[in-house]
PDB file of C-alpha atoms and ligand atoms in Angstrom:
ATOM      1  CA  MET A   1     102.455  98.844  65.521  1.00  0.00           C
ATOM      2  CA  PRO A   2     105.690 100.263  64.106  1.00  0.00           C
ATOM      3  CA  ARG A   3     108.372 100.433  66.787  1.00  0.00           C
ATOM      4  CA  PRO A   4     110.423 103.562  67.514  1.00  0.00           C
ATOM      5  CA  GLY A   5     113.524 103.542  65.351  1.00  0.00           C
ATOM      6  CA  ASP A   6     111.986 101.221  62.740  1.00  0.00           C
ATOM      7  CA  CYS A   7     112.154 102.461  59.228  1.00  0.00           C
ATOM      8  CA  VAL A   8     108.409 102.327  58.857  1.00  0.00           C
ATOM      9  CA  THR A   9     108.441 104.088  55.543  1.00  0.00           C
ATOM     10  CA  GLN A  10     110.130 101.133  53.804  1.00  0.00           C
ATOM     11  CA  ARG A  11     107.732  98.498  55.077  1.00  0.00           C
ATOM     12  CA  PRO A  12     105.076  97.174  52.701  1.00  0.00           C
ATOM     13  CA  ILE A  13     101.340  97.684  52.668  1.00  0.00           C
ATOM     14  CA  ALA A  14      99.631  94.306  53.132  1.00  0.00           C
ATOM     15  CA  VAL A  15      96.398  93.783  51.222  1.00  0.00           C
ATOM     16  CA  PHE A  16      94.029  90.809  51.229  1.00  0.00           C
ATOM     17  CA  ASP A  17      90.738  89.600  49.838  1.00  0.00           C
ATOM     18  CA  SER A  18      89.023  86.279  49.183  1.00  0.00           C
ATOM     19  CA  GLY A  19      90.351  86.282  45.620  1.00  0.00           C
ATOM     20  CA  VAL A  20      90.970  88.471  42.613  1.00  0.00           C
ATOM     21  CA  GLY A  21      88.657  91.314  43.740  1.00  0.00           C
ATOM     22  CA  GLY A  22      91.197  92.952  46.020  1.00  0.00           C
ATOM     23  CA  LEU A  23      93.323  93.661  42.942  1.00  0.00           C
ATOM     24  CA  SER A  24      90.829  96.440  42.209  1.00  0.00           C
ATOM     25  CA  VAL A  25      92.077  98.023  45.434  1.00  0.00           C
ATOM     26  CA  VAL A  26      95.705  97.307  44.533  1.00  0.00           C
ATOM     27  CA  ARG A  27      95.145  99.105  41.238  1.00  0.00           C
ATOM     28  CA  GLU A  28      93.924 102.188  43.109  1.00  0.00           C
ATOM     29  CA  LEU A  29      96.739 101.972  45.660  1.00  0.00           C
ATOM     30  CA  ARG A  30      99.245 101.774  42.825  1.00  0.00           C
ATOM     31  CA  ARG A  31      97.754 104.904  41.256  1.00  0.00           C
ATOM     32  CA  ALA A  32      97.663 106.867  44.497  1.00  0.00           C
ATOM     33  CA  LEU A  33     100.888 105.520  46.016  1.00  0.00           C
ATOM     34  CA  PRO A  34     103.221 104.176  43.306  1.00  0.00           C
ATOM     35  CA  ALA A  35     106.242 104.083  45.618  1.00  0.00           C
ATOM     36  CA  GLU A  36     104.659 101.784  48.215  1.00  0.00           C
ATOM     37  CA  PRO A  37     105.698  98.111  48.180  1.00  0.00           C
ATOM     38  CA  ILE A  38     102.649  95.822  48.327  1.00  0.00           C
ATOM     39  CA  VAL A  39     102.158  92.249  49.526  1.00  0.00           C
ATOM     40  CA  TYR A  40      98.844  90.783  48.387  1.00  0.00           C
ATOM     41  CA  PHE A  41      97.056  87.667  49.540  1.00  0.00           C
ATOM     42  CA  GLY A  42      94.003  86.244  47.737  1.00  0.00           C
ATOM     43  CA  ASP A  43      92.310  83.367  49.564  1.00  0.00           C
ATOM     44  CA  THR A  44      91.320  81.589  46.362  1.00  0.00           C
ATOM     45  CA  ALA A  45      91.020  78.219  48.132  1.00  0.00           C
ATOM     46  CA  ARG A  46      88.095  79.561  50.161  1.00  0.00           C
ATOM     47  CA  VAL A  47      86.447  82.152  47.895  1.00  0.00           C
ATOM     48  CA  PRO A  48      83.651  83.266  48.137  1.00  0.00           C
ATOM     49  CA  TYR A  49      83.544  84.806  51.605  1.00  0.00           C
ATOM     50  CA  GLY A  50      80.249  86.560  50.966  1.00  0.00           C
ATOM     51  CA  THR A  51      78.095  83.458  51.374  1.00  0.00           C
ATOM     52  CA  LYS A  52      79.771  82.391  54.636  1.00  0.00           C
ATOM     53  CA  SER A  53      78.813  83.160  58.233  1.00  0.00           C
ATOM     54  CA  PRO A  54      80.455  86.067  60.091  1.00  0.00           C
ATOM     55  CA  ARG A  55      82.247  83.587  62.380  1.00  0.00           C
ATOM     56  CA  ILE A  56      83.941  81.823  59.456  1.00  0.00           C
ATOM     57  CA  VAL A  57      84.762  85.087  57.662  1.00  0.00           C
ATOM     58  CA  ALA A  58      86.381  86.361  60.875  1.00  0.00           C
ATOM     59  CA  GLN A  59      88.452  83.174  61.139  1.00  0.00           C
ATOM     60  CA  PHE A  60      89.635  83.471  57.502  1.00  0.00           C
ATOM     61  CA  ALA A  61      90.435  87.163  57.996  1.00  0.00           C
ATOM     62  CA  ARG A  62      92.511  86.406  61.098  1.00  0.00           C
ATOM     63  CA  GLU A  63      94.470  83.716  59.244  1.00  0.00           C
ATOM     64  CA  ALA A  64      95.122  86.025  56.298  1.00  0.00           C
ATOM     65  CA  ALA A  65      96.312  88.774  58.637  1.00  0.00           C
ATOM     66  CA  GLU A  66      98.583  86.384  60.536  1.00  0.00           C
ATOM     67  CA  PHE A  67     100.216  85.339  57.253  1.00  0.00           C
ATOM     68  CA  LEU A  68     100.630  88.932  56.080  1.00  0.00           C
ATOM     69  CA  LEU A  69     102.083  90.026  59.412  1.00  0.00           C
ATOM     70  CA  THR A  70     105.118  87.823  58.651  1.00  0.00           C
ATOM     71  CA  PHE A  71     106.059  90.533  56.100  1.00  0.00           C
ATOM     72  CA  ASP A  72     106.127  93.192  58.825  1.00  0.00           C
ATOM     73  CA  PRO A  73     103.711  95.549  57.063  1.00  0.00           C
ATOM     74  CA  LYS A  74     103.141  99.142  58.122  1.00  0.00           C
ATOM     75  CA  LEU A  75      99.445  98.858  57.362  1.00  0.00           C
ATOM     76  CA  ILE A  76      96.917  96.165  56.484  1.00  0.00           C
ATOM     77  CA  VAL A  77      94.180  96.858  53.961  1.00  0.00           C
ATOM     78  CA  ALA A  78      91.175  94.549  54.280  1.00  0.00           C
ATOM     79  CA  ALA A  79      90.400  94.835  50.559  1.00  0.00           C
ATOM     80  CA  CYS A  80      87.195  92.926  51.101  1.00  0.00           C
ATOM     81  CA  ASN A  81      83.903  94.525  52.027  1.00  0.00           C
ATOM     82  CA  THR A  82      82.672  91.283  53.592  1.00  0.00           C
ATOM     83  CA  VAL A  83      85.606  91.231  56.006  1.00  0.00           C
ATOM     84  CA  SER A  84      85.236  94.973  56.566  1.00  0.00           C
ATOM     85  CA  ALA A  85      81.544  94.493  57.362  1.00  0.00           C
ATOM     86  CA  VAL A  86      81.818  91.609  59.820  1.00  0.00           C
ATOM     87  CA  ALA A  87      85.417  91.068  60.951  1.00  0.00           C
ATOM     88  CA  MET A  88      87.182  94.348  61.732  1.00  0.00           C
ATOM     89  CA  ASP A  89      87.129  93.596  65.472  1.00  0.00           C
ATOM     90  CA  ALA A  90      88.595  90.146  64.843  1.00  0.00           C
ATOM     91  CA  LEU A  91      91.438  91.769  62.895  1.00  0.00           C
ATOM     92  CA  SER A  92      92.271  94.363  65.512  1.00  0.00           C
ATOM     93  CA  ALA A  93      92.365  91.532  68.062  1.00  0.00           C
ATOM     94  CA  VAL A  94      95.332  89.902  66.264  1.00  0.00           C
ATOM     95  CA  THR A  95      97.436  93.000  65.602  1.00  0.00           C
ATOM     96  CA  ASP A  96      97.998  96.588  66.516  1.00  0.00           C
ATOM     97  CA  VAL A  97      99.182  97.346  62.976  1.00  0.00           C
ATOM     98  CA  PRO A  98      96.509  99.741  61.646  1.00  0.00           C
ATOM     99  CA  VAL A  99      93.825  98.075  59.511  1.00  0.00           C
ATOM    100  CA  ILE A 100      91.865 100.009  56.893  1.00  0.00           C
ATOM    101  CA  GLY A 101      88.616  98.527  55.623  1.00  0.00           C
ATOM    102  CA  MET A 102      86.303  99.377  52.768  1.00  0.00           C
ATOM    103  CA  VAL A 103      82.986 100.271  54.390  1.00  0.00           C
ATOM    104  CA  GLU A 104      83.679 103.632  55.998  1.00  0.00           C
ATOM    105  CA  PRO A 105      85.560 105.102  53.017  1.00  0.00           C
ATOM    106  CA  GLY A 106      82.823 103.813  50.671  1.00  0.00           C
ATOM    107  CA  ALA A 107      80.063 105.294  52.810  1.00  0.00           C
ATOM    108  CA  ARG A 108      81.847 108.659  52.995  1.00  0.00           C
ATOM    109  CA  GLY A 109      82.332 108.817  49.218  1.00  0.00           C
ATOM    110  CA  ALA A 110      78.690 107.977  48.586  1.00  0.00           C
ATOM    111  CA  THR A 111      77.245 110.577  50.964  1.00  0.00           C
ATOM    112  CA  VAL A 112      79.319 113.260  49.241  1.00  0.00           C
ATOM    113  CA  ALA A 113      78.214 112.134  45.773  1.00  0.00           C
ATOM    114  CA  ALA A 114      74.540 111.606  46.631  1.00  0.00           C
ATOM    115  CA  GLY A 115      73.814 114.754  48.618  1.00  0.00           C
ATOM    116  CA  ASP A 116      70.133 114.510  49.517  1.00  0.00           C
ATOM    117  CA  GLY A 117      69.472 111.783  46.940  1.00  0.00           C
ATOM    118  CA  ALA A 118      69.166 108.070  47.667  1.00  0.00           C
ATOM    119  CA  ILE A 119      72.192 105.782  47.884  1.00  0.00           C
ATOM    120  CA  GLY A 120      72.175 102.261  46.463  1.00  0.00           C
ATOM    121  CA  VAL A 121      74.473  99.683  48.044  1.00  0.00           C
ATOM    122  CA  ILE A 122      75.379  96.482  46.232  1.00  0.00           C
ATOM    123  CA  GLY A 123      77.485  93.794  47.866  1.00  0.00           C
ATOM    124  CA  THR A 124      77.719  90.192  48.931  1.00  0.00           C
ATOM    125  CA  GLU A 125      74.966  88.525  50.942  1.00  0.00           C
ATOM    126  CA  ALA A 126      77.067  88.784  54.121  1.00  0.00           C
ATOM    127  CA  THR A 127      77.830  92.475  53.610  1.00  0.00           C
ATOM    128  CA  ILE A 128      74.222  93.406  52.904  1.00  0.00           C
ATOM    129  CA  ALA A 129      72.893  91.224  55.755  1.00  0.00           C
ATOM    130  CA  SER A 130      75.335  92.831  58.197  1.00  0.00           C
ATOM    131  CA  GLY A 131      73.783  96.278  57.703  1.00  0.00           C
ATOM    132  CA  ALA A 132      77.310  97.733  57.986  1.00  0.00           C
ATOM    133  CA  TYR A 133      76.846 100.192  55.112  1.00  0.00           C
ATOM    134  CA  VAL A 134      73.489 101.372  56.416  1.00  0.00           C
ATOM    135  CA  ARG A 135      75.058 102.050  59.825  1.00  0.00           C
ATOM    136  CA  ALA A 136      78.084 103.807  58.324  1.00  0.00           C
ATOM    137  CA  ILE A 137      75.969 105.993  56.027  1.00  0.00           C
ATOM    138  CA  HIS A 138      73.475 106.873  58.751  1.00  0.00           C
ATOM    139  CA  HIS A 139      76.352 107.724  61.056  1.00  0.00           C
ATOM    140  CA  ILE A 140      77.291 110.426  58.539  1.00  0.00           C
ATOM    141  CA  ASN A 141      73.762 111.427  57.523  1.00  0.00           C
ATOM    142  CA  PRO A 142      70.952 109.908  59.623  1.00  0.00           C
ATOM    143  CA  GLY A 143      68.288 110.932  57.113  1.00  0.00           C
ATOM    144  CA  GLN A 144      69.821 109.354  54.013  1.00  0.00           C
ATOM    145  CA  ARG A 145      67.585 107.010  52.008  1.00  0.00           C
ATOM    146  CA  ILE A 146      69.369 103.724  51.241  1.00  0.00           C
ATOM    147  CA  GLU A 147      68.437 100.781  49.027  1.00  0.00           C
ATOM    148  CA  SER A 148      70.577  97.654  49.407  1.00  0.00           C
ATOM    149  CA  THR A 149      70.848  94.682  47.030  1.00  0.00           C
ATOM    150  CA  ALA A 150      72.955  91.540  47.311  1.00  0.00           C
ATOM    151  CA  CYS A 151      74.469  90.376  44.009  1.00  0.00           C
ATOM    152  CA  PRO A 152      76.053  87.011  44.901  1.00  0.00           C
ATOM    153  CA  LEU A 153      76.698  85.808  41.343  1.00  0.00           C
ATOM    154  CA  PHE A 154      79.040  88.695  40.541  1.00  0.00           C
ATOM    155  CA  VAL A 155      81.905  87.210  42.594  1.00  0.00           C
ATOM    156  CA  PRO A 156      82.103  83.769  40.912  1.00  0.00           C
ATOM    157  CA  LEU A 157      81.720  85.450  37.513  1.00  0.00           C
ATOM    158  CA  ALA A 158      84.676  87.756  38.193  1.00  0.00           C
ATOM    159  CA  GLU A 159      86.756  84.897  39.623  1.00  0.00           C
ATOM    160  CA  GLU A 160      86.113  82.946  36.448  1.00  0.00           C
ATOM    161  CA  GLY A 161      87.377  85.838  34.355  1.00  0.00           C
ATOM    162  CA  ARG A 162      83.961  86.712  32.998  1.00  0.00           C
ATOM    163  CA  LEU A 163      84.199  90.491  32.945  1.00  0.00           C
ATOM    164  CA  SER A 164      82.025  93.312  31.582  1.00  0.00           C
ATOM    165  CA  ASP A 165      82.281  92.218  27.960  1.00  0.00           C
ATOM    166  CA  ASP A 166      80.637  88.849  28.726  1.00  0.00           C
ATOM    167  CA  PRO A 167      76.921  88.532  27.876  1.00  0.00           C
ATOM    168  CA  ILE A 168      76.305  86.452  31.028  1.00  0.00           C
ATOM    169  CA  VAL A 169      77.621  89.339  33.115  1.00  0.00           C
ATOM    170  CA  ALA A 170      75.390  91.808  31.245  1.00  0.00           C
ATOM    171  CA  LEU A 171      72.332  89.621  31.841  1.00  0.00           C
ATOM    172  CA  THR A 172      73.194  89.101  35.519  1.00  0.00           C
ATOM    173  CA  ALA A 173      73.707  92.845  36.010  1.00  0.00           C
ATOM    174  CA  GLN A 174      70.373  93.559  34.375  1.00  0.00           C
ATOM    175  CA  THR A 175      68.593  91.030  36.601  1.00  0.00           C
ATOM    176  CA  TYR A 176      70.085  92.333  39.845  1.00  0.00           C
ATOM    177  CA  LEU A 177      70.201  96.035  39.119  1.00  0.00           C
ATOM    178  CA  THR A 178      67.137  96.945  37.098  1.00  0.00           C
ATOM    179  CA  PRO A 179      64.941  97.114  40.260  1.00  0.00           C
ATOM    180  CA  LEU A 180      67.579  99.236  42.014  1.00  0.00           C
ATOM    181  CA  GLY A 181      67.881 101.574  39.009  1.00  0.00           C
ATOM    182  CA  GLU A 182      64.122 102.128  39.047  1.00  0.00           C
ATOM    183  CA  LEU A 183      64.451 103.653  42.543  1.00  0.00           C
ATOM    184  CA  SER A 184      66.608 106.415  40.968  1.00  0.00           C
ATOM    185  CA  PRO A 185      69.555 106.428  43.363  1.00  0.00           C
ATOM    186  CA  LYS A 186      71.953 109.357  43.020  1.00  0.00           C
ATOM    187  CA  ALA A 187      74.938 107.152  43.863  1.00  0.00           C
ATOM    188  CA  VAL A 188      75.557 103.408  44.003  1.00  0.00           C
ATOM    189  CA  ILE A 189      78.354 101.944  46.113  1.00  0.00           C
ATOM    190  CA  LEU A 190      80.261  99.004  44.648  1.00  0.00           C
ATOM    191  CA  GLY A 191      80.279  97.405  48.090  1.00  0.00           C
ATOM    192  CA  CYS A 192      82.378  94.436  47.022  1.00  0.00           C
ATOM    193  CA  THR A 193      85.893  94.719  45.679  1.00  0.00           C
ATOM    194  CA  HIS A 194      85.124  92.207  42.923  1.00  0.00           C
ATOM    195  CA  TYR A 195      82.526  94.531  41.388  1.00  0.00           C
ATOM    196  CA  PRO A 196      84.942  97.049  39.811  1.00  0.00           C
ATOM    197  CA  LEU A 197      85.953  94.179  37.517  1.00  0.00           C
ATOM    198  CA  LEU A 198      82.375  94.328  36.192  1.00  0.00           C
ATOM    199  CA  ARG A 199      82.014  98.089  36.413  1.00  0.00           C
ATOM    200  CA  GLU A 200      81.078  98.776  32.786  1.00  0.00           C
ATOM    201  CA  ALA A 201      78.295  96.172  32.844  1.00  0.00           C
ATOM    202  CA  ILE A 202      76.970  97.628  36.105  1.00  0.00           C
ATOM    203  CA  ALA A 203      77.153 101.202  34.808  1.00  0.00           C
ATOM    204  CA  ALA A 204      75.362 100.206  31.611  1.00  0.00           C
ATOM    205  CA  VAL A 205      72.295  99.132  33.621  1.00  0.00           C
ATOM    206  CA  LEU A 206      72.317 102.067  36.056  1.00  0.00           C
ATOM    207  CA  GLY A 207      72.760 104.686  33.348  1.00  0.00           C
ATOM    208  CA  PRO A 208      74.817 107.881  33.143  1.00  0.00           C
ATOM    209  CA  ASN A 209      73.057 109.816  35.911  1.00  0.00           C
ATOM    210  CA  VAL A 210      74.135 107.537  38.742  1.00  0.00           C
ATOM    211  CA  ALA A 211      77.514 108.165  40.395  1.00  0.00           C
ATOM    212  CA  ILE A 212      79.317 104.868  40.889  1.00  0.00           C
ATOM    213  CA  ILE A 213      81.354 104.785  44.074  1.00  0.00           C
ATOM    214  CA  ASP A 214      84.235 102.325  44.141  1.00  0.00           C
ATOM    215  CA  SER A 215      84.795 101.475  47.810  1.00  0.00           C
ATOM    216  CA  GLY A 216      88.369 100.421  47.031  1.00  0.00           C
ATOM    217  CA  GLN A 217      89.189 103.706  45.355  1.00  0.00           C
ATOM    218  CA  GLU A 218      87.833 105.590  48.365  1.00  0.00           C
ATOM    219  CA  ALA A 219      89.846 103.322  50.668  1.00  0.00           C
ATOM    220  CA  ALA A 220      93.047 103.951  48.666  1.00  0.00           C
ATOM    221  CA  HIS A 221      92.585 107.679  49.306  1.00  0.00           C
ATOM    222  CA  ALA A 222      92.088 106.934  53.019  1.00  0.00           C
ATOM    223  CA  VAL A 223      95.340 104.914  53.013  1.00  0.00           C
ATOM    224  CA  ALA A 224      97.235 107.741  51.296  1.00  0.00           C
ATOM    225  CA  ALA A 225      95.879 110.255  53.811  1.00  0.00           C
ATOM    226  CA  MET A 226      96.787 108.067  56.790  1.00  0.00           C
ATOM    227  CA  LEU A 227     100.345 107.413  55.577  1.00  0.00           C
ATOM    228  CA  ALA A 228     100.907 111.109  54.832  1.00  0.00           C
ATOM    229  CA  ASP A 229      99.463 112.091  58.187  1.00  0.00           C
ATOM    230  CA  ARG A 230     101.762 109.728  60.105  1.00  0.00           C
ATOM    231  CA  GLY A 231     104.864 110.479  58.013  1.00  0.00           C
ATOM    232  CA  TRP A 232     104.916 106.831  56.840  1.00  0.00           C
ATOM    233  CA  LEU A 233     105.031 107.406  53.057  1.00  0.00           C
ATOM    234  CA  SER A 234     107.816 105.620  51.152  1.00  0.00           C
ATOM    235  CA  ALA A 235     110.304 107.891  49.483  1.00  0.00           C
ATOM    236  CA  ALA A 236     109.332 108.424  45.845  1.00  0.00           C
ATOM    237  CA  GLY A 237     111.507 106.536  43.407  1.00  0.00           C
ATOM    238  CA  ALA A 238     111.238 103.667  41.020  1.00  0.00           C
ATOM    239  CA  PRO A 239     107.861 101.859  41.012  1.00  0.00           C
ATOM    240  CA  ALA A 240     107.784  99.668  44.102  1.00  0.00           C
ATOM    241  CA  SER A 241     107.717  95.899  44.307  1.00  0.00           C
ATOM    242  CA  MET A 242     104.592  93.780  44.520  1.00  0.00           C
ATOM    243  CA  ARG A 243     104.384  90.179  45.783  1.00  0.00           C
ATOM    244  CA  VAL A 244     101.216  88.220  45.207  1.00  0.00           C
ATOM    245  CA  PHE A 245     100.188  85.075  47.089  1.00  0.00           C
ATOM    246  CA  VAL A 246      97.109  82.896  46.689  1.00  0.00           C
ATOM    247  CA  SER A 247      95.894  79.825  48.546  1.00  0.00           C
ATOM    248  CA  ASP A 248      94.916  77.931  45.358  1.00  0.00           C
ATOM    249  CA  ASN A 249      95.106  77.996  41.580  1.00  0.00           C
ATOM    250  CA  PRO A 250      97.779  80.653  40.931  1.00  0.00           C
ATOM    251  CA  THR A 251      97.608  80.122  37.172  1.00  0.00           C
ATOM    252  CA  ARG A 252      93.994  81.193  36.913  1.00  0.00           C
ATOM    253  CA  PHE A 253      94.553  84.069  39.315  1.00  0.00           C
ATOM    254  CA  ARG A 254      97.455  85.287  37.238  1.00  0.00           C
ATOM    255  CA  ALA A 255      95.456  85.183  33.995  1.00  0.00           C
ATOM    256  CA  VAL A 256      92.394  87.010  35.358  1.00  0.00           C
ATOM    257  CA  GLY A 257      94.453  89.409  37.478  1.00  0.00           C
ATOM    258  CA  SER A 258      96.772  90.376  34.638  1.00  0.00           C
ATOM    259  CA  ARG A 259      93.812  91.020  32.366  1.00  0.00           C
ATOM    260  CA  PHE A 260      92.122  93.183  34.953  1.00  0.00           C
ATOM    261  CA  LEU A 261      95.219  95.146  35.987  1.00  0.00           C
ATOM    262  CA  GLY A 262      96.253  95.609  32.371  1.00  0.00           C
ATOM    263  CA  GLN A 263      99.752  94.543  33.372  1.00  0.00           C
ATOM    264  CA  ASN A 264     101.384  91.188  33.633  1.00  0.00           C
ATOM    265  CA  LEU A 265     101.344  89.742  37.138  1.00  0.00           C
ATOM    266  CA  GLU A 266     104.807  88.339  36.803  1.00  0.00           C
ATOM    267  CA  SER A 267     104.621  85.881  39.621  1.00  0.00           C
ATOM    268  CA  VAL A 268     101.792  84.525  41.709  1.00  0.00           C
ATOM    269  CA  GLU A 269     102.960  82.351  44.582  1.00  0.00           C
ATOM    270  CA  LEU A 270     101.031  79.580  46.254  1.00  0.00           C
ATOM    271  CA  VAL A 271     100.792  79.542  50.039  1.00  0.00           C
ATOM    272  CA  ASP A 272      99.187  77.079  52.403  1.00  0.00           C
ATOM    273  CA  LEU A 273      97.820  79.051  55.333  1.00  0.00           C
ATOM    274  CA  GLU A 274      97.451  76.128  57.696  1.00  0.00           C
ATOM    275  CA  PRO A 275      98.953  76.075  60.202  1.00  0.00           C
ATOM    276  CA  HIS A 276     101.058  79.207  60.700  1.00  0.00           C
ATOM    277  CA  ALA A 277     102.380  79.474  57.188  1.00  0.00           C
ATOM    278  CA  VAL A 278     105.617  81.321  56.636  1.00  0.00           C
ATOM    279  CA  PRO A 279     107.043  82.425  53.291  1.00  0.00           C
ATOM    280  CA  SER A 280     109.677  79.652  53.295  1.00  0.00           C
ATOM    281  CA  ARG A 281     106.884  77.103  52.813  1.00  0.00           C
ATOM    282  CA  ILE A 282     105.668  78.783  49.681  1.00  0.00           C
ATOM    283  CA  ALA A 283     105.848  76.746  46.499  1.00  0.00           C
ATOM    284  CA  PRO A 284     107.955  78.020  43.607  1.00  0.00           C
ATOM    285  CA  SER A 285     106.525  80.934  41.643  1.00  0.00           C
ATOM    286  CA  VAL A 286     104.274  80.166  38.729  1.00  0.00           C
ATOM    287  CA  ARG A 287     105.326  82.089  35.682  1.00  0.00           C
TER     288      ARG A 287
HETATM  289  N1  LIG B 301      85.654  90.898  47.327  1.00  0.00           N
HETATM  290  C1  LIG B 301      85.114  90.604  48.611  1.00  0.00           C
HETATM  291  C2  LIG B 301      84.170  91.656  49.087  1.00  0.00           C
HETATM  292  O1  LIG B 301      84.461  92.803  48.845  1.00  0.00           O
HETATM  293  C3  LIG B 301      84.686  89.185  48.830  1.00  0.00           C
HETATM  294  C4  LIG B 301      83.658  88.623  47.939  1.00  0.00           C
HETATM  295  C5  LIG B 301      83.415  87.162  48.232  1.00  0.00           C
HETATM  296  O2  LIG B 301      84.375  86.435  48.411  1.00  0.00           O
HETATM  297  O3  LIG B 301      82.238  86.769  48.317  1.00  0.00           O
HETATM  298  O4  LIG B 301      83.197  91.414  49.762  1.00  0.00           O
END
C-alpha cells in the first residue's frame, strides 16, 4: 500500500498475464491513461494458464506479483481472466497494493450491454470451470441468462501470432462459437485477455447484433476510475515509459506484441522468476 509521503502518482502500474494476451489490456490502459508508466510481465515460459489447476495458477500469480512488486507499483492489474477467476485471494495475500482483475469489470460491462438479453461468456477452461463470471453476473442481476463456452485453442493461436486474418483462427472461431451464436446472446464477454487479438474473427461468427465486451477494456476504465478517485493519477505530460518482461522467448513476444499493439515494442527483457528474481538478474534487452 502506498506509504504517507510517497509520491504515489509517479509509481508505475504493474500488469501481468501468462503471455501476450495482457497486451490487450495494456493497449486499453495506454488509451485511457497515457501518462501512466507501465511494467508488464508475460509468463511465456508457463503459458497457457487456462489449462492448469487453480492451485498452480495461484502459485504462478503469486510469483508474478512478487516480481512486479520489486518495481514498487501503485497498482497491480491481473490482466488475465484465469488469474482473476481463481487467484485473487492468493494475490491479496502477498500484497496490500490494490489488485484489479478482469472478471468484475467484464461482468459489469456485459450486464449493461445485454439488458434483459442473454450473456455469452467465452474464456479458458479454468475460467469457465470456476464459474466466476456466472457468480459476478448474477451478483449484479440474479435473473440474467448466461451461456458459457471454453475456447482453449484461442490462446496458443494468439501466442503463435495467428490473428484474425488467419484461416485457422476463422475455422476455430466458427467451431467454438457457432453453437453460442445460435442461442442469440445480446452480449458476449471476451473472458480471456488473449481473445481481443482475435476479435475480428470472433465478431465475424457472432454477427453485428451481438455486443462484444472486452474485459480488459472494462478493467482499464476501472483502473482509471480508481486512480482518479484516490488522487493517484500521474501528471499529464509526455507519453509514459513502458518496460516489458517475459519468462521465455522475448523475440517471439516482441514480434507478436508489436504487431498487435501496432507499435514497436522496443525492448522485451527476459527474466527468470525463480527464486526471488530481481531486475539486476535480467538478461540484456533483445532488440
Ligand atoms: N490471457 C489469460 C486469460 O485471460 C490466460 C490465458 C491462458 O494462459 O490460458 O485467461
